Short mmCIF file of C-alpha atoms in Angstrom, two decimals:
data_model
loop_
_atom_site.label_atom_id
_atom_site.label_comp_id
_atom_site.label_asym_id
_atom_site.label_seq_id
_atom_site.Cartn_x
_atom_site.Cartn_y
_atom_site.Cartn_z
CA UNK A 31 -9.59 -3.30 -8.94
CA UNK A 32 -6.54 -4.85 -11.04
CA UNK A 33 -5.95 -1.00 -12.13
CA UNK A 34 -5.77 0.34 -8.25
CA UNK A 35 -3.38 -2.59 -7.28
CA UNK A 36 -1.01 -1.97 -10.32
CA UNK A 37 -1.39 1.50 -9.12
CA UNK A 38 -0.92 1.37 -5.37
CA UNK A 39 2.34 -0.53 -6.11
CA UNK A 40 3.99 2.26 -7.98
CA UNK A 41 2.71 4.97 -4.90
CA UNK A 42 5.84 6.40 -2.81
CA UNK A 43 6.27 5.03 1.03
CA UNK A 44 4.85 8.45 2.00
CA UNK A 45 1.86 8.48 -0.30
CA UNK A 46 0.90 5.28 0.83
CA UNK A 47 1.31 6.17 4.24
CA UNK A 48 -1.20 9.16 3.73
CA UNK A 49 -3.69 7.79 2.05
CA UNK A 50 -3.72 5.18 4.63
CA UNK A 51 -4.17 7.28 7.37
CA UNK A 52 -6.55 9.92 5.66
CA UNK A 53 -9.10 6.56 4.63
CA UNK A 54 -8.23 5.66 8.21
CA UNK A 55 -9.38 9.07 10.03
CA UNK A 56 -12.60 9.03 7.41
CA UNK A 57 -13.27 5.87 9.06
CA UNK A 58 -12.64 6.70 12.71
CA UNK A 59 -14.27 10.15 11.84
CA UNK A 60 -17.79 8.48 10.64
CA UNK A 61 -17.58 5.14 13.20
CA UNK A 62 -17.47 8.35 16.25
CA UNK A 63 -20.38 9.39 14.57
CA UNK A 64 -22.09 6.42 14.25
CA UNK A 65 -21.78 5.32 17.80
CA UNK A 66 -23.58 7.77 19.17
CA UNK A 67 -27.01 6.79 16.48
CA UNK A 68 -26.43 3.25 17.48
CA UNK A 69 -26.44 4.29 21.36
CA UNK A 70 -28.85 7.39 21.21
CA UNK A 71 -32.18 5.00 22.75
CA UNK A 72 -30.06 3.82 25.37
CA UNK A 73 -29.04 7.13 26.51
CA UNK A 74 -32.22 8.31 26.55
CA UNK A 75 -32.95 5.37 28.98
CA UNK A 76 -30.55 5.70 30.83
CA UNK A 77 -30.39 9.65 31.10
CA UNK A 78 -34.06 9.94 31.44
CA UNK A 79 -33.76 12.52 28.81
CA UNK A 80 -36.73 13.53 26.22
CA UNK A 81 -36.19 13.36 22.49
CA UNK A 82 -35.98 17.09 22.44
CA UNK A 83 -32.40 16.48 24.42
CA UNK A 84 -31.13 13.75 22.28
CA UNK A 85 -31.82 15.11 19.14
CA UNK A 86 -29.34 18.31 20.58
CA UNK A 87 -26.62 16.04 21.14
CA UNK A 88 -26.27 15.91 17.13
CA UNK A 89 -26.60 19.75 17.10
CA UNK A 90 -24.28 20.30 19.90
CA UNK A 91 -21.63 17.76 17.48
CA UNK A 92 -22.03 19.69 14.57
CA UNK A 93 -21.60 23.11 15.99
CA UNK A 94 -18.14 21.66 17.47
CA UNK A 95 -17.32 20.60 13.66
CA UNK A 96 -18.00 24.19 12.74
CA UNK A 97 -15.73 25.41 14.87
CA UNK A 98 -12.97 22.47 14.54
CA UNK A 99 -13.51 23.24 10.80
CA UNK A 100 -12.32 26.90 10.71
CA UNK A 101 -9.95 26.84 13.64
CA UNK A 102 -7.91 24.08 12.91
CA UNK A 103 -8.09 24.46 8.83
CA UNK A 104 -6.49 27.83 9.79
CA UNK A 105 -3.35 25.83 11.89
CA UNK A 106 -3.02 23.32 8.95
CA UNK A 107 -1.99 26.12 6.84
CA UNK A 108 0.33 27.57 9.44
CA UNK A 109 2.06 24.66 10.98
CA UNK A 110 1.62 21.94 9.00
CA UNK A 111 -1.25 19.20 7.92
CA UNK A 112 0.52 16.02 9.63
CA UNK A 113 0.63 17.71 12.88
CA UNK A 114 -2.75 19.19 12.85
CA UNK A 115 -3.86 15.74 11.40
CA UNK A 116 -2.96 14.00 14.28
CA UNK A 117 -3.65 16.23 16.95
CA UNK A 118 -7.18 16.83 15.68
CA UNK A 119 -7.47 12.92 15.65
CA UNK A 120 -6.09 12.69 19.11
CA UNK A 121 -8.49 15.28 19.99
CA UNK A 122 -12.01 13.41 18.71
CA UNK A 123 -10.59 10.20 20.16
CA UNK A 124 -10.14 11.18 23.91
CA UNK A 125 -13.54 13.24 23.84
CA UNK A 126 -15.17 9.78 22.32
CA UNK A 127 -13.43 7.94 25.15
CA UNK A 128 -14.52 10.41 27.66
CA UNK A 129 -18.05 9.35 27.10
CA UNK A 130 -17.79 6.24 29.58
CA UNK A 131 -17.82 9.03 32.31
CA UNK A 132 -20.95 10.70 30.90
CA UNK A 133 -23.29 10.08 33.83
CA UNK A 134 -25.58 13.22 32.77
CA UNK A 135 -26.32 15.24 29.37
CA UNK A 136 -24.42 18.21 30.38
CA UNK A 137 -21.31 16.19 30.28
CA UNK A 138 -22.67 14.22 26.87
CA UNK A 139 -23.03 17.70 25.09
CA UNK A 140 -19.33 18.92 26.70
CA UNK A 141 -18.01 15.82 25.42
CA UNK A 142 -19.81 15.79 22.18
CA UNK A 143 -18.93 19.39 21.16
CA UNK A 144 -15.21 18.24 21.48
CA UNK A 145 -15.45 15.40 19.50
CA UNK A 146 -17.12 17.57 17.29
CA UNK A 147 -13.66 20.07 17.30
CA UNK A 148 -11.64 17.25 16.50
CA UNK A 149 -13.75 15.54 13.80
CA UNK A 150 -14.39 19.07 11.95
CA UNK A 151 -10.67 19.78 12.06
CA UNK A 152 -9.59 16.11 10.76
CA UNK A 153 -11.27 16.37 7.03
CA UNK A 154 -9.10 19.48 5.62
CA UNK A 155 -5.99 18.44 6.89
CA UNK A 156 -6.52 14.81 5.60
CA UNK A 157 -8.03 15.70 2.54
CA UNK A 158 -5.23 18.39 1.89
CA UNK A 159 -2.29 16.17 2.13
CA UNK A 160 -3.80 13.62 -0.28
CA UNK A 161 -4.27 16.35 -2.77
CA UNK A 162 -0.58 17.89 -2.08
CA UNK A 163 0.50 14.05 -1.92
CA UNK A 164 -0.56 12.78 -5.65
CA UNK A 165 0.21 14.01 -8.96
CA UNK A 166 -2.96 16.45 -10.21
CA UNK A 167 -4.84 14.25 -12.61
CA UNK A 168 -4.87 11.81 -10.26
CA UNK A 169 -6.73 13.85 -7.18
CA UNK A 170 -9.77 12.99 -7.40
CA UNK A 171 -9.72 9.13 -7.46
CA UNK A 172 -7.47 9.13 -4.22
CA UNK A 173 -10.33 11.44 -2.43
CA UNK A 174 -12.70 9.51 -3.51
CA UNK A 175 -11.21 6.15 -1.92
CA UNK A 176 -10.55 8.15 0.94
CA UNK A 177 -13.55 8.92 1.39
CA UNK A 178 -15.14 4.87 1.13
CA UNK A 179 -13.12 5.00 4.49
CA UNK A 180 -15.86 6.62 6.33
CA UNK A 181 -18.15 4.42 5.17
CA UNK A 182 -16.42 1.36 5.91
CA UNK A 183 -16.22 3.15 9.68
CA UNK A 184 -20.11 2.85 9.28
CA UNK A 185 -20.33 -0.84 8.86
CA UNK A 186 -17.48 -1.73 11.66
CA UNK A 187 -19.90 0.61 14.07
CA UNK A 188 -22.82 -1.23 13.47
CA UNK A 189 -20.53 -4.27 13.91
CA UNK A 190 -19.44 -3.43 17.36
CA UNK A 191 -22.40 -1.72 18.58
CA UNK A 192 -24.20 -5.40 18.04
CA UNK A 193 -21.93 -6.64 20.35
CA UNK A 194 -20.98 -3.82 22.77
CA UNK A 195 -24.76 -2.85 23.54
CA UNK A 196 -26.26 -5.44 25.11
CA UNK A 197 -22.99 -6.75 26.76
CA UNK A 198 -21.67 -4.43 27.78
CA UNK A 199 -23.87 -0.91 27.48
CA UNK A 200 -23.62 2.28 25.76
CA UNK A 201 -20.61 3.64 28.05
CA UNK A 202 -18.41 1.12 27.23
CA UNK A 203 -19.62 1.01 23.64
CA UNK A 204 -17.24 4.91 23.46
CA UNK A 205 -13.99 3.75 24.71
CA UNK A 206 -13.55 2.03 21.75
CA UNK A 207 -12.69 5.83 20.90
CA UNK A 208 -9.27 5.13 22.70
CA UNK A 209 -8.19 3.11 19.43
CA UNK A 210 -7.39 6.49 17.10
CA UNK A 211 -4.98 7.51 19.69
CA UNK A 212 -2.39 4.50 18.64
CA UNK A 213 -3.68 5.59 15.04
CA UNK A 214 -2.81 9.46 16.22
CA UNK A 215 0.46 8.53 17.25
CA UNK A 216 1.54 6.39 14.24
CA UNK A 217 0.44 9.17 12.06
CA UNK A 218 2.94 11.43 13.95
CA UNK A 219 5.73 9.34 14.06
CA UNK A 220 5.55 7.92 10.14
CA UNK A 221 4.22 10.41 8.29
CA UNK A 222 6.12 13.29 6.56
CA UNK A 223 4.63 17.24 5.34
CA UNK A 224 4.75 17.41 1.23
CA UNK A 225 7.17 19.34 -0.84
CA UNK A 226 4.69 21.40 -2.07
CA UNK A 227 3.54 22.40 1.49
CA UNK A 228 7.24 22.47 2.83
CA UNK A 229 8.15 25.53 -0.21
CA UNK A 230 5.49 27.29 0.55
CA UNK A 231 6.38 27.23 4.02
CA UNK A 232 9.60 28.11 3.02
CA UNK A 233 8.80 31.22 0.76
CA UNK A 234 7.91 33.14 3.37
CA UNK A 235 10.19 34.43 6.01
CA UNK A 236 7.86 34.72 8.53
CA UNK A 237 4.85 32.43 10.06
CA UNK A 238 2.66 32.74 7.18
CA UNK A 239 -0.87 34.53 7.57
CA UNK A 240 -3.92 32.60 6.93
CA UNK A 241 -7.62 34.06 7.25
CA UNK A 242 -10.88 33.47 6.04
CA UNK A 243 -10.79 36.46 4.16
CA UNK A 244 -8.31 34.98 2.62
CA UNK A 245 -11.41 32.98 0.60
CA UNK A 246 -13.81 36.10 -0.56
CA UNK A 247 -10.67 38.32 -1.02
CA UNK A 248 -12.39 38.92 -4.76
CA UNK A 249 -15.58 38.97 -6.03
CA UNK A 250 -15.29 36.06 -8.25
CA UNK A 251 -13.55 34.37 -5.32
CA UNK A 252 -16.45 35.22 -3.25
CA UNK A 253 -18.91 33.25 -5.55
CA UNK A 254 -16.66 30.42 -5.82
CA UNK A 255 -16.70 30.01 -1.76
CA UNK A 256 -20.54 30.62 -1.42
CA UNK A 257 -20.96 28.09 -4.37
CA UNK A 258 -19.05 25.17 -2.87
CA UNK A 259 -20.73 25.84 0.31
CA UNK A 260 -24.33 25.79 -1.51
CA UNK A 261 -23.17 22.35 -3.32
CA UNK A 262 -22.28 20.86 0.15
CA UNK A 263 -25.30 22.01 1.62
CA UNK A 264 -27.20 20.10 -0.46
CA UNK A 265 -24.82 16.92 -0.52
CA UNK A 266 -25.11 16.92 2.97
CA UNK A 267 -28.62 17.19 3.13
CA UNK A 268 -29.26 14.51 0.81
CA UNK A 269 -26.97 12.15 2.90
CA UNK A 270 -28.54 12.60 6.36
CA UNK A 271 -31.98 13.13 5.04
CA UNK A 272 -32.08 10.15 3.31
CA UNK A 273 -29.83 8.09 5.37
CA UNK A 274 -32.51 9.28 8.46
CA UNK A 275 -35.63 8.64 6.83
CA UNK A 276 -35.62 6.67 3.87
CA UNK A 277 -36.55 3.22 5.83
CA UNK A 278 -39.36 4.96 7.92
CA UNK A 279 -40.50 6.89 4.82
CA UNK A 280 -41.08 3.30 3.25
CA UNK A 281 -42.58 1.46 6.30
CA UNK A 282 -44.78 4.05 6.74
CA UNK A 283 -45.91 4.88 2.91
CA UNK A 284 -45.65 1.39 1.63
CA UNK A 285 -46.31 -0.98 4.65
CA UNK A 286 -42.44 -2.17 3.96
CA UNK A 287 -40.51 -3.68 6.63
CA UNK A 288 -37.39 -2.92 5.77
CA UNK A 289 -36.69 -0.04 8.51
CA UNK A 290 -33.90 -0.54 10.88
CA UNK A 291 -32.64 -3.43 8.59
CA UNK A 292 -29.02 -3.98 8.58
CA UNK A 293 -29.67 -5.48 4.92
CA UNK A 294 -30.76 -2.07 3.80
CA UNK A 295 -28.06 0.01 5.28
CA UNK A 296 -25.06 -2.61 3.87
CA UNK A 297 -26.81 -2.30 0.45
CA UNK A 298 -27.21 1.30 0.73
CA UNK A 299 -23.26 1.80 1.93
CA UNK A 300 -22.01 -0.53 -0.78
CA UNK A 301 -23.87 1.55 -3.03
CA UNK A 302 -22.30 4.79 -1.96
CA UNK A 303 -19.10 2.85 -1.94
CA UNK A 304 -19.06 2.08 -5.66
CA UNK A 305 -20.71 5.36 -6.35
CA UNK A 306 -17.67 7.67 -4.48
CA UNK A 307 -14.87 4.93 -6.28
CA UNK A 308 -17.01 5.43 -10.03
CA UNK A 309 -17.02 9.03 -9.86
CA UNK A 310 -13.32 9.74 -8.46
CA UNK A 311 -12.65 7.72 -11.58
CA UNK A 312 -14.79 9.81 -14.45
CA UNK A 313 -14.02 13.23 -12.45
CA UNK A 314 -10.01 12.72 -12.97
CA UNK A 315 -10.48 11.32 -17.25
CA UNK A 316 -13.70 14.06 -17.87
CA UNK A 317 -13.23 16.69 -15.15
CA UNK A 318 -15.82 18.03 -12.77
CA UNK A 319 -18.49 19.60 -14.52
CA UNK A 320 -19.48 16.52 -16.41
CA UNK A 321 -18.53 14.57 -13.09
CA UNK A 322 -20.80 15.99 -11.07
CA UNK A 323 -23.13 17.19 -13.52
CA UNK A 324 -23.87 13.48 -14.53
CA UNK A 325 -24.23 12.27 -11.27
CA UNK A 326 -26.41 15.67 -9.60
CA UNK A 327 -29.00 14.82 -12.85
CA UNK A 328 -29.34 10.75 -11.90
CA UNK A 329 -29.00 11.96 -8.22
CA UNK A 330 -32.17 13.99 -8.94
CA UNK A 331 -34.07 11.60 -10.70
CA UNK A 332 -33.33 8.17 -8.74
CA UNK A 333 -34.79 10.35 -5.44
CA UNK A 334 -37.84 11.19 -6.66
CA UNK A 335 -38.16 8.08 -8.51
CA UNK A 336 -37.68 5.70 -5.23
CA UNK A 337 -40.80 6.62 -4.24
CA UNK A 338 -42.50 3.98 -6.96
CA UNK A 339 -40.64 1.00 -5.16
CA UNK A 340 -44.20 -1.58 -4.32
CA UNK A 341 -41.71 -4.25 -2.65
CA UNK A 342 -38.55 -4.26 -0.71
CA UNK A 343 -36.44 -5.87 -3.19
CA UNK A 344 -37.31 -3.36 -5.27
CA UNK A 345 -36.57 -0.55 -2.52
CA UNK A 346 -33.14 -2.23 -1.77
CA UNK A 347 -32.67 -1.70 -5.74
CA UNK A 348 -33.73 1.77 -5.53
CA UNK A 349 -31.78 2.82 -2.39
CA UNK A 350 -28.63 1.16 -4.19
CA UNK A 351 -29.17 3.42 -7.00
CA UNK A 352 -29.68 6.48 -4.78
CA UNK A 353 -27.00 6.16 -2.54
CA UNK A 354 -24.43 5.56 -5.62
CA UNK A 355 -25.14 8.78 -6.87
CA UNK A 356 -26.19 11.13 -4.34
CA UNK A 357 -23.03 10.02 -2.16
CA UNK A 358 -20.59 9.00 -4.84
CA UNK A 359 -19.71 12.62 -5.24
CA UNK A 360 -18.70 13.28 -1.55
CA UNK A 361 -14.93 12.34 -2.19
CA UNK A 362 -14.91 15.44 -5.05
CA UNK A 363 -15.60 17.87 -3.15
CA UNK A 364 -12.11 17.72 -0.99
CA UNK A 365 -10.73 17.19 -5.35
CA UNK A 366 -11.97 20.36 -6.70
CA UNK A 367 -11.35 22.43 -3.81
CA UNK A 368 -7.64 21.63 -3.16
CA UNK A 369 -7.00 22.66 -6.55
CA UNK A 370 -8.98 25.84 -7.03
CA UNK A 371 -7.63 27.49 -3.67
CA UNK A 372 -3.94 27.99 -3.41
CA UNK A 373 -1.65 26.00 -0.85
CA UNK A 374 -1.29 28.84 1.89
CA UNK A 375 -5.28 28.80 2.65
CA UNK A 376 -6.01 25.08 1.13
CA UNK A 377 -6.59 23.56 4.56
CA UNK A 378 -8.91 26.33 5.40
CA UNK A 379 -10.82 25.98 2.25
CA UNK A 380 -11.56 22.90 2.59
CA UNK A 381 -12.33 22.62 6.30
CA UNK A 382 -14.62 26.19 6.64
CA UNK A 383 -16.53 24.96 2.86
CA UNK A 384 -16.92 21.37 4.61
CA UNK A 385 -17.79 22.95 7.59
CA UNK A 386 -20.30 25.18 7.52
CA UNK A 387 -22.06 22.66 4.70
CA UNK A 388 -22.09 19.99 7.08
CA UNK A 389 -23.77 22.64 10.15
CA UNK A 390 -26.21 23.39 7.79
CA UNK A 391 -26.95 20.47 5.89
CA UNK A 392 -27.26 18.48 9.50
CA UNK A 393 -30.61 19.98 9.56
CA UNK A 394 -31.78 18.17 7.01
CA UNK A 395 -33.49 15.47 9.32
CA UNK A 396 -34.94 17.60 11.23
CA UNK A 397 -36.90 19.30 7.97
CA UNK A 398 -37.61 16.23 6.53
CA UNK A 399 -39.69 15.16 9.68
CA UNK A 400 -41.43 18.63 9.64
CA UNK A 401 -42.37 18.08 5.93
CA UNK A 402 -43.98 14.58 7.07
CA UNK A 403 -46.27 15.82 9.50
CA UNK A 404 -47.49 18.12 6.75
CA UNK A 405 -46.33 17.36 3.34
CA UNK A 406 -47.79 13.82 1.46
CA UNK A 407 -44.39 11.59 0.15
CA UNK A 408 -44.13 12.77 -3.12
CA UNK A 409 -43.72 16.54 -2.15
CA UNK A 410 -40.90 15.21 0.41
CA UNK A 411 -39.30 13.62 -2.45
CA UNK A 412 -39.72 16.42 -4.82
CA UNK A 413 -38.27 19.07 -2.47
CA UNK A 414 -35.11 16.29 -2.30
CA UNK A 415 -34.89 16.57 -6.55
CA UNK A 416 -34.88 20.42 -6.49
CA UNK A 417 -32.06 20.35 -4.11
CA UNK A 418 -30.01 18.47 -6.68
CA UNK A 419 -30.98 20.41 -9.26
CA UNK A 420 -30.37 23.95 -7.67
CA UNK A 421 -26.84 22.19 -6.71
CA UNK A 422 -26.23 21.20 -10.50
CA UNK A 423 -27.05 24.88 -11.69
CA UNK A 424 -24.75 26.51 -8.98
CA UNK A 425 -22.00 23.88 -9.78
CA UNK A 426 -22.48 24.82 -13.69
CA UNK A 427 -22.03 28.78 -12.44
CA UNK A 428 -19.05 28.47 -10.53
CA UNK A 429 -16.56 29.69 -13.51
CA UNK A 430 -13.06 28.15 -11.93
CA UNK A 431 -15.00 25.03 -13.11
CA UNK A 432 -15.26 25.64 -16.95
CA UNK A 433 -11.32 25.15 -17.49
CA UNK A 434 -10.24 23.22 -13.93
CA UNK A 435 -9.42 19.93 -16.23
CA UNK A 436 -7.76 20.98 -19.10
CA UNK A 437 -5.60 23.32 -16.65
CA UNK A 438 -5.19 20.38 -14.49
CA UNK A 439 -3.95 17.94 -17.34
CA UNK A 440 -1.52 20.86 -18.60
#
């Protein structure tokens, strides 16, 4: 922690300012999504909806991230990060507002599919000016603490859903969403577009032209793409699933009552906390391969191996253990991919590889219950390991890897 202060204190006003705002977004980002878990029974209640309904509501969110993703990673490339940054922020924070007026489901899936827009287009553009913001060696670690923003978002959630609920009830418990737009406007007013964004901008004498193409123009470019997406896939996966099910897996299997407990979930966040801040740290002295190779291997093994907790201390050990390294690597994923696609399509890269992870890996919950009703725990678990494995072997294939940190350190 000494090392980060001495750090932070040599940091530019505008680097500062962004990775302020980016940790901030993370936050705001993850406490929208949060919200609606928290309030979920009580609109069910209240809606007189079945579970089938509700559990659309998440599916309706992550389709809008899809499309936030790709749309507005394509304007961050155009017209600048800050300003899609903001608007996208903006965006999410009126549509999370919008909620208290939610008297039916159509209007909770209208406004959930915007949030969803303005969520999916916040990561690239946030993650993007971090990485165009700090010097390259460095990348990885300033993700990564970026990226403990969303889970502090988590804990202040379950903080003010505790209060907000049953005071107040689930409509009220959204306009909290009205806070980003001071954030939004801050953003605009402080922050300033990086050099490096600002030349490129200036190379070209025209708007410049951004596509998707722009990411399997090549073969080799092709696999790269398809390879990321793969490795969030299964990141994402892991997160939900276990996140989901975990405490329910061990009521159930192990007659522990330690589902629904706040104590778990801190445990489990600190322990992604650490994990994202440990690995931002090896990723930028080692590189990526042995980064993520270390922590896919544990990731693999700690899963699988939870399943031998026989009391809940030892399940609060376990989970702390699991969520370090299964989550730990979610901050080097916006690292790696900043610097292996140029700054014309960066924001796009990271936004339509985030994005169509995330639509995918959502369904990991849903799976996961499937494989309950059928499946005994230890095939659950199992099918969790392989994940992490088939991640580790695609992220050992993807060739950009093999030289990305002595390239970066040159």
């Amino acid at each position: 922690m000494e090392i980060l202060k001495d750090e932070s204190r040599s940091l530019t006003t505008n680097q500062k300012l962004t990775l302020a705002s980016s940790t901030a977004g993370f936050g705001l980002e993850n406490m929208d999504v949060m919200f609606l878990s928290f309030a979920l029974t009580s609109i069910i209640a209240d809606l007189h909806i079945s579970a089938g309904a509700a559990g659309f509501i998440s599916s309706v969110t992550n389709l809008g991230m899809l499309l936030g993703g790709i749309f507005f990673g394509i304007l961050a490339d155009k017209y600048g990060r800050v300003k899609i940054f903001s608007h996208t922020v903006l965006i999410f924070a009126v549509a999370t507002a919008a909620m208290y007026f939610a008297n039916n489901i159509y209007l909770v899936f209208l406004f959930r599919f915007i949030a969803g827009i303005g969520a999916g287009g916040e990561y690239g553009a946030g993650v993007t000016l971090i990485a165009e913001n700090f010097r390259h060696g460095k990348i990885a670690k300033w993700t990564s603490i970026a990226a403990i923003g969303g889970q502090i978002g988590a804990i202040v959630a379950a903080l003010v859903a505790a209060w907000v609920l049953p005071n107040f009830g689930w409509h009220a418990l959204f306009l909290v969403g009205l806070v980003p737009i001071i954030f939004a406007y801050f953003v605009r007013r402080n922050l300033k577009e990086t050099p490096e964004f600002e030349s490129e901008m200036q190379s070209t004498d025209a708007q410049p032209k951004v596509s998707i193409k722009e990411l399997f123009a090549t073969p080799k470019l092709a696999y790269q793409t398809l390879a990321l997406i793969v490795m969030v896939i299964v990141q994402i996966s892991g997160y939900f699933g276990l996140m989901n099910w975990l405490p329910s897996i061990m009521q159930k299997q192990l007659g522990l009552s330690v589902s629904g407990s706040s104590t778990w979930m801190i445990v489990t966040i600190i322990g992604m906390s650490l994990g994202m801040l440990t690995f931002g740290t090896i990723m930028d002295f080692f590189g990526p391969r042995r980064a993520f190779g270390i922590f896919l291997f544990v990731a693999a093994i700690s899963v699988y191996a939870i399943i031998f907790a026989f009391n809940a201390w030892t399940l609060l050990l376990a989970s702390t253990v699991v969520g370090f390294f299964s989550n730990g690597m979610y901050g080097g994923y916006g690292a790696i991919i900043s610097r292996l696609y140029p700054t014309k399509i960066r924001a796009t890269a990271n936004n339509m590889i985030m994005s169509v992870g995330r639509a995918i890996g959502g369904f990991s919950p849903m799976v996961i219950g499937m494989m309950m009703e059928h499946y005994s725990l230890t095939v659950v678990m199992a099918s969790l390991s392989v994940l992490y494995l088939i991640s580790l072997v695609t992220m050992l294939s993807i060739p950009a890897l093999k030289t990305f940190h002595e390239d970066i350190v040159k």
